[in-house]
GROMACS .gro file of C-alpha atoms in nm:
model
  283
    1UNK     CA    1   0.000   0.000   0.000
    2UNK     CA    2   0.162   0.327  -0.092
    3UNK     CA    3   0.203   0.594   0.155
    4UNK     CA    4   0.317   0.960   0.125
    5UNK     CA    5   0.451   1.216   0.357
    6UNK     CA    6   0.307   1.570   0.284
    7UNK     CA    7   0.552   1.824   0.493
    8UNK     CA    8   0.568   2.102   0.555
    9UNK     CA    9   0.242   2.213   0.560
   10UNK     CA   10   0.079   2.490   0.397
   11UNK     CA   11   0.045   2.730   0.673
   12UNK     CA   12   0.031   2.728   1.036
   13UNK     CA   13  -0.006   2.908   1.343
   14UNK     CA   14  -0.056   2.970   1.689
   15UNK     CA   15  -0.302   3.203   1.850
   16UNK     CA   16  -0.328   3.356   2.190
   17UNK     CA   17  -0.638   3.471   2.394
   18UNK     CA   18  -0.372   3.740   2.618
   19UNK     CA   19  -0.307   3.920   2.279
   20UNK     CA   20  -0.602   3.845   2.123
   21UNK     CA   21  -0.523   4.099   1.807
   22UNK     CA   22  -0.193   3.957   1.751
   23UNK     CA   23  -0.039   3.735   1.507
   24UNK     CA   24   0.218   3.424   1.584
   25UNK     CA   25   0.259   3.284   1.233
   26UNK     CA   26   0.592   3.302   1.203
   27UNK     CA   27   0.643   3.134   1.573
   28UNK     CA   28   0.846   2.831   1.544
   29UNK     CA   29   0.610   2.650   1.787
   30UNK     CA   30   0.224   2.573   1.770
   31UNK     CA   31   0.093   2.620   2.118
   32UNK     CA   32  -0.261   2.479   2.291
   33UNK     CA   33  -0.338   2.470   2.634
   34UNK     CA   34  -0.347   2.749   2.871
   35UNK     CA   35  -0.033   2.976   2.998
   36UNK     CA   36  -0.096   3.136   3.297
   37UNK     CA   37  -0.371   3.385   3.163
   38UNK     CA   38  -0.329   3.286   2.769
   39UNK     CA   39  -0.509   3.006   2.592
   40UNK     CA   40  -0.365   2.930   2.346
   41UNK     CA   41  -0.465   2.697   2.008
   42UNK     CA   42  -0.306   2.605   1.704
   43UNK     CA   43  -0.397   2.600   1.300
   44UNK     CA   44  -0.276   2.372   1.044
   45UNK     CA   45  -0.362   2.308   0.723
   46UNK     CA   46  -0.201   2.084   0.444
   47UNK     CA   47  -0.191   2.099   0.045
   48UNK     CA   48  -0.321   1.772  -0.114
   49UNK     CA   49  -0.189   1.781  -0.459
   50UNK     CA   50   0.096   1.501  -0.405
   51UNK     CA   51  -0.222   1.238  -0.336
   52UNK     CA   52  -0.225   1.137  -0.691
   53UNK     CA   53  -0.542   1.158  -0.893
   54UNK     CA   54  -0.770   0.855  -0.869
   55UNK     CA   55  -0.637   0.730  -0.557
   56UNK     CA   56  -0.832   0.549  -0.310
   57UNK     CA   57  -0.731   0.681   0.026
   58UNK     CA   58  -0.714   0.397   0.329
   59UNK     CA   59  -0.557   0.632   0.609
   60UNK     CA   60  -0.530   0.967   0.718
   61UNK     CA   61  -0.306   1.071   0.997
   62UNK     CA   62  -0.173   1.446   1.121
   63UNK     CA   63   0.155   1.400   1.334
   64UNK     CA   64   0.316   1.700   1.538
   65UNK     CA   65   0.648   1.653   1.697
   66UNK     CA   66   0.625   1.789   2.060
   67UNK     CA   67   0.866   2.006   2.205
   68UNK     CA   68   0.688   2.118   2.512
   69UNK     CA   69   0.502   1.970   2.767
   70UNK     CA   70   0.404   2.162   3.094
   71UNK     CA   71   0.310   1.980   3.408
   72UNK     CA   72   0.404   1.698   3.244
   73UNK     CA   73   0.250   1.458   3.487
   74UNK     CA   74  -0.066   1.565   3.370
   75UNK     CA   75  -0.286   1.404   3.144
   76UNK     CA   76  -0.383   1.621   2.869
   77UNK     CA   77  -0.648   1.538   2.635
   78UNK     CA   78  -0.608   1.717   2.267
   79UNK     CA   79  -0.889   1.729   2.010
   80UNK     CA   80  -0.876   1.834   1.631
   81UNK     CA   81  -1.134   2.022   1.494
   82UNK     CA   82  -1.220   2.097   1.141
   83UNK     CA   83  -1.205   2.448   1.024
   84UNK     CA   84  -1.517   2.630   0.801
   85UNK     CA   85  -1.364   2.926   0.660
   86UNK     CA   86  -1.033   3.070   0.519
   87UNK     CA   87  -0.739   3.198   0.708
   88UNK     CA   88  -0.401   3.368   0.654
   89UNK     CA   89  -0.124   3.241   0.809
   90UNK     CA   90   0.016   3.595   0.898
   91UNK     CA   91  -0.316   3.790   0.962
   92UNK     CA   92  -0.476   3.487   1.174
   93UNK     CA   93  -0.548   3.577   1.543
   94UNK     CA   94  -0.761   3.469   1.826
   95UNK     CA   95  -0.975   3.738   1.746
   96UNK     CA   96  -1.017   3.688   1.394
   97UNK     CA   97  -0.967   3.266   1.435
   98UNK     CA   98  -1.183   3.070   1.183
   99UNK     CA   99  -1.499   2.902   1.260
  100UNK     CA  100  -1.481   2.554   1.323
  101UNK     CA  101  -1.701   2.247   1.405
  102UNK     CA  102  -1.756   2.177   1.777
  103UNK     CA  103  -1.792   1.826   1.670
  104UNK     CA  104  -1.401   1.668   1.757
  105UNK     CA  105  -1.273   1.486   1.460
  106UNK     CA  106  -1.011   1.276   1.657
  107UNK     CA  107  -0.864   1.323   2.010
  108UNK     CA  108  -0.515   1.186   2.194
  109UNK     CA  109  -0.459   1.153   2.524
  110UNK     CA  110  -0.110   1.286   2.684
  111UNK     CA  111   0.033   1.117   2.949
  112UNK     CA  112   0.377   1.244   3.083
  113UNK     CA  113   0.519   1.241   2.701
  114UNK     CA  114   0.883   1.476   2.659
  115UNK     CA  115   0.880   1.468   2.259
  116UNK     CA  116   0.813   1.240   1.977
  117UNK     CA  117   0.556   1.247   1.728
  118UNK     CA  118   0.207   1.284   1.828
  119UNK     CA  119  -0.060   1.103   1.562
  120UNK     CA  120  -0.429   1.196   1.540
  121UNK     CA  121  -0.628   1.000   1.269
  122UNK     CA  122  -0.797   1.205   1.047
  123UNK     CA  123  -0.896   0.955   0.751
  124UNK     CA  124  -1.242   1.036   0.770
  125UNK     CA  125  -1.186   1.434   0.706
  126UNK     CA  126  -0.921   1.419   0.455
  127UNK     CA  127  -1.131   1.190   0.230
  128UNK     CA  128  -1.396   1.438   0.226
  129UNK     CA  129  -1.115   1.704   0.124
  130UNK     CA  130  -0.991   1.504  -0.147
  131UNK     CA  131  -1.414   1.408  -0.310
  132UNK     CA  132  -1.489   1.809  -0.273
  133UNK     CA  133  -1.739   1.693  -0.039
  134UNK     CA  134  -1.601   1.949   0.243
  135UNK     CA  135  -1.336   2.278   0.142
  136UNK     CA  136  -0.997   2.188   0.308
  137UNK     CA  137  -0.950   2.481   0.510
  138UNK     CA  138  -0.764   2.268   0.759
  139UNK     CA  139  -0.791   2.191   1.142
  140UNK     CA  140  -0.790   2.338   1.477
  141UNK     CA  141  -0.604   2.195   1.734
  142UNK     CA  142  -0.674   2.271   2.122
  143UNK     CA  143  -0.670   2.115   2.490
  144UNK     CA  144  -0.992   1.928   2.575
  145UNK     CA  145  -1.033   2.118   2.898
  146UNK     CA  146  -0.923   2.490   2.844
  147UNK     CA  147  -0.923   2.627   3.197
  148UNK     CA  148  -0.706   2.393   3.327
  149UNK     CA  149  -0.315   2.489   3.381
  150UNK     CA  150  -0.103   2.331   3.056
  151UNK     CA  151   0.005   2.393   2.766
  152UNK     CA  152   0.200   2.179   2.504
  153UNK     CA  153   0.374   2.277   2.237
  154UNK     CA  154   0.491   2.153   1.892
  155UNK     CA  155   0.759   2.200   1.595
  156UNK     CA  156   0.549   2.453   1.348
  157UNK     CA  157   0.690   2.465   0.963
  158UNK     CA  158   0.924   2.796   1.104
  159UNK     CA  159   1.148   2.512   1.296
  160UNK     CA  160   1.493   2.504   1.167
  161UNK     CA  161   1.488   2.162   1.196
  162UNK     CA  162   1.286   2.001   0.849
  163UNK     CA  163   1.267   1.670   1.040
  164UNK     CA  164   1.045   1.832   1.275
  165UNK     CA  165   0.800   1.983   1.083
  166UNK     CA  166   0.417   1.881   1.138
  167UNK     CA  167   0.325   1.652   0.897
  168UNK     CA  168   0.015   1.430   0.700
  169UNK     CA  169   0.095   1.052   0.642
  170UNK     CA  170  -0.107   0.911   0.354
  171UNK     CA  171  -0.147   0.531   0.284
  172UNK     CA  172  -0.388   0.481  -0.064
  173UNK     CA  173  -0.451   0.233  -0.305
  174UNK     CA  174  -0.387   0.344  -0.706
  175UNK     CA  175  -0.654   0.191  -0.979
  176UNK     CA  176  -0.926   0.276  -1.149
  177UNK     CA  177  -1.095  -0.006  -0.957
  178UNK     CA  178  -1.099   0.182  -0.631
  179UNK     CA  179  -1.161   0.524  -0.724
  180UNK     CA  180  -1.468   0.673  -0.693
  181UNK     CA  181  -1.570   0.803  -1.039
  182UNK     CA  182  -1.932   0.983  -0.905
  183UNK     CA  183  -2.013   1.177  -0.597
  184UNK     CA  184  -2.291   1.368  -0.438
  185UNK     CA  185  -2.370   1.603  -0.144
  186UNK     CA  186  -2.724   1.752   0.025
  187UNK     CA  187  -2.741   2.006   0.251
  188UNK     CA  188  -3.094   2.151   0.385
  189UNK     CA  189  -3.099   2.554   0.459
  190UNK     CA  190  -3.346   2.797   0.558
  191UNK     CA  191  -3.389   3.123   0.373
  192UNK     CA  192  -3.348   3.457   0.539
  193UNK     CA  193  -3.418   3.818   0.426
  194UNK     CA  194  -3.014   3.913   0.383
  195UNK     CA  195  -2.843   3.704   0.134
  196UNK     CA  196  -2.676   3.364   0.232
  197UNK     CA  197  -2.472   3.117   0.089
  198UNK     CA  198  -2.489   2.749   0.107
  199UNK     CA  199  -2.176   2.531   0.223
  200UNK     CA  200  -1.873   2.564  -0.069
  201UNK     CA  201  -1.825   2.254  -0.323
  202UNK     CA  202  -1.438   2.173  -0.387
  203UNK     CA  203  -1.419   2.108  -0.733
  204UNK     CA  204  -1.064   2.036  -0.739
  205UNK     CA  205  -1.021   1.630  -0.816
  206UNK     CA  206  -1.389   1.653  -1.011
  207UNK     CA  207  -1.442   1.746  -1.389
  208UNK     CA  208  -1.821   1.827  -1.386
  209UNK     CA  209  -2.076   1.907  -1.168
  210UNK     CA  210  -2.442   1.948  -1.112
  211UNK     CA  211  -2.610   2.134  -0.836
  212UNK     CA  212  -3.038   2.107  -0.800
  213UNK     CA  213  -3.199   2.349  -0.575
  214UNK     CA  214  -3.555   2.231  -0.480
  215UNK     CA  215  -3.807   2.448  -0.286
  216UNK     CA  216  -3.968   2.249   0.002
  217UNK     CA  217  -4.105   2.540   0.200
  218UNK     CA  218  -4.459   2.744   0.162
  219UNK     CA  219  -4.258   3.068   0.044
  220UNK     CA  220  -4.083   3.192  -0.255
  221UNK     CA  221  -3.709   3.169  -0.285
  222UNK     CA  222  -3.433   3.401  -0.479
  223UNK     CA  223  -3.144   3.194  -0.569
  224UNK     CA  224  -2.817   3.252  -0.752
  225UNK     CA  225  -2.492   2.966  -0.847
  226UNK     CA  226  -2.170   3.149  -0.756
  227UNK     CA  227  -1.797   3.092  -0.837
  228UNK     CA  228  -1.503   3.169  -0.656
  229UNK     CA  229  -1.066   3.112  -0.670
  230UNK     CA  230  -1.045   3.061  -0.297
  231UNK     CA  231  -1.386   2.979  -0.101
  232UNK     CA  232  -1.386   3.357  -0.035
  233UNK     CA  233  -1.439   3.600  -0.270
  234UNK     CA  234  -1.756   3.502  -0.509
  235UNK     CA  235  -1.917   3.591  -0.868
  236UNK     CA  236  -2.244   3.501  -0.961
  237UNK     CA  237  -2.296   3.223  -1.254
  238UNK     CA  238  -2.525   3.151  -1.459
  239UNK     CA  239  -2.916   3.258  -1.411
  240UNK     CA  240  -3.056   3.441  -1.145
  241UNK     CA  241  -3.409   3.303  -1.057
  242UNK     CA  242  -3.717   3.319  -0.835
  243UNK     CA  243  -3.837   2.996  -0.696
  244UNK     CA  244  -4.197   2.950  -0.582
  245UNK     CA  245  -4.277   2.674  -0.338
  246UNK     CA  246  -4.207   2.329  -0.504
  247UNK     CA  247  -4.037   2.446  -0.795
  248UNK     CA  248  -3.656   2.365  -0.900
  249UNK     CA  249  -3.353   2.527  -1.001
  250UNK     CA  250  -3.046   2.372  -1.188
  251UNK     CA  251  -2.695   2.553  -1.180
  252UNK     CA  252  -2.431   2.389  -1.445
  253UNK     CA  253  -2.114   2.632  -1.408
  254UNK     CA  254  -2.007   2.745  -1.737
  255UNK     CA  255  -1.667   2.889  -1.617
  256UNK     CA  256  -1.437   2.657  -1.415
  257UNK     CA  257  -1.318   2.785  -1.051
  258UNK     CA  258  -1.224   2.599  -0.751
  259UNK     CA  259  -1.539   2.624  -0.528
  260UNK     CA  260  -1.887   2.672  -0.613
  261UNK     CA  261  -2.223   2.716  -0.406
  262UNK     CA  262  -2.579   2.909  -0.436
  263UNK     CA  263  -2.657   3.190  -0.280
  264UNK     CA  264  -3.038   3.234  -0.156
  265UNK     CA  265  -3.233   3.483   0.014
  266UNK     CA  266  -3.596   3.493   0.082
  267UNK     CA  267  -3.778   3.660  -0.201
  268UNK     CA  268  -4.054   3.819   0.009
  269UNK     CA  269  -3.932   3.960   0.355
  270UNK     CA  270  -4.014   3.819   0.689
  271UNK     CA  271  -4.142   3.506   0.503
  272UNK     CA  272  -3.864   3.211   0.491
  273UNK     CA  273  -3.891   2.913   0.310
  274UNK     CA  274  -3.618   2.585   0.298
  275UNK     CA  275  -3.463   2.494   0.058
  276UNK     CA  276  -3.268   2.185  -0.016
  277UNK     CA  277  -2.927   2.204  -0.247
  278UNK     CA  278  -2.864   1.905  -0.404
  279UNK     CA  279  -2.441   1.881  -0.598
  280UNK     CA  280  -2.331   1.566  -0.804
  281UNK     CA  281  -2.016   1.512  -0.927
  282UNK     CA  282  -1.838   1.279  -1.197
  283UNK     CA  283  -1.462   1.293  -1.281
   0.00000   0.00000   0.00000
């Protein structure tokens, strides 16, 4: 079974509660825990491209090579997290840190470790990355229990030391055979009267794509398919359109870009409807 080390990462960084507007990107640690007054969390998030096309991925794992432990004799439970939006690696802050899911992808338990590497799985999450089921915008990493005294520390990408740098083991499978050649995603929202935008589609490892917008509420709908580089900035595509209660709209981007998604609003104010956005994908 193939694997594949993908190191350094993209980006990565540590923010800090205590200085809550400033940025530690360029820190040669990643930090979680709390110090004395500071929580402190860490951001990582990994480029996919050496994964080769039409590989079937079996395992997933992030490893970070501590450097730090405080109160060592403490157990320490860490959680990753999977991140919703964008970030910059040298603007990121506790402040202005990215959404993520409150749902704990994987968790490890420290128990009076000094160094080595330090291996969450994370199978489940990167597969998602690499069917554009879910953007990679990569993961949050923090202490279970943040009010408790401890922090740990790891070898970010800034670390003289290459050897050290965090890191995402890959094990796959190469064939035609095991590679999914058809995907599909649904994701039920509720219209509101300011514009909103359903979750991004990566479009990355897929060739075409389909997404079905079906009106299951009492009220009318306005709904627009939007393109955009990075998951951030958008442009509309393809038709506008007003959907009354059980009707359907199909968006077919004409002009490739990474991500896509529909925006909707509610077309009459104070009256919200749901709607349900349906994507499928072949390669």
């Amino acid at each position: 079974m193939p694997e594949i080390i993908i190191r350094p990462p993209l980006q990565d960084a540590t923010v800090k509660s205590l200085e809550p507007e400033k940025n530690f990107g360029a820190t040669f640690y990643l930090g979680v825990g709390k110090a004395g007054d500071a929580v402190e969390r860490a951001l990582v998030q990994f480029p996919l491209a050496e994964i080769p096309a039409g590989a079937a991925l079996k395992t997933a794992y992030l490893q970070l090579c501590l450097c730090e432990n405080t109160f060592r004799a403490q157990p320490k439970e860490i959680a990753l997290y999977r991140v919703l939006e964008p970030w910059e690696e040298y603007r990121v802050s506790f402040r202005k840190q990215p959404a993520y899911d409150p749902a704990p992808l994987s968790a490890v338990l420290l128990t009076g470790q000094a160094g080595g590497w330090i291996s969450w799985e994370v199978s489940a999450v990167v597969r998602d990355w690499i069917a554009g089921t879910r953007p990679n915008w990569g993961l949050l990493v923090k202490m279970g229990d943040e009010k408790r005294l401890g922090v740990v520390r790891f070898y970010s990408r800034e670390c003289s030391c290459s050897a050290c740098w965090p890191r995402l083991v890959v094990s796959f499978a190469v064939g035609v055979c095991g590679a999914p050649l058809f995907t599909e995603g649904t994701e039920t929202v509720t219209t509101e009267d300011a514009d909103r935008g359903s979750t991004p589609c990566d479009l990355s490892t897929w060739r075409t794509v389909t997404v079905l917008v079906a009106n299951g509420g009492p009220n009318p709908a306005v709904v627009q398919g939007e393109i955009s580089a990075d998951g951030a900035g958008w442009l509309p595509q393809g038709r506008s359109a007003i959907l009354a209660a059980g009707q359907t709209y199909l968006f077919v981007p004409q002009i490739f870009l990474r991500f896509i998604r529909v925006r909707y609003r509610s077309a009459v104010p104070g009256c919200p409807t749901t709607l349900v956005v349906t994507w499928q994908a072949q390669r």
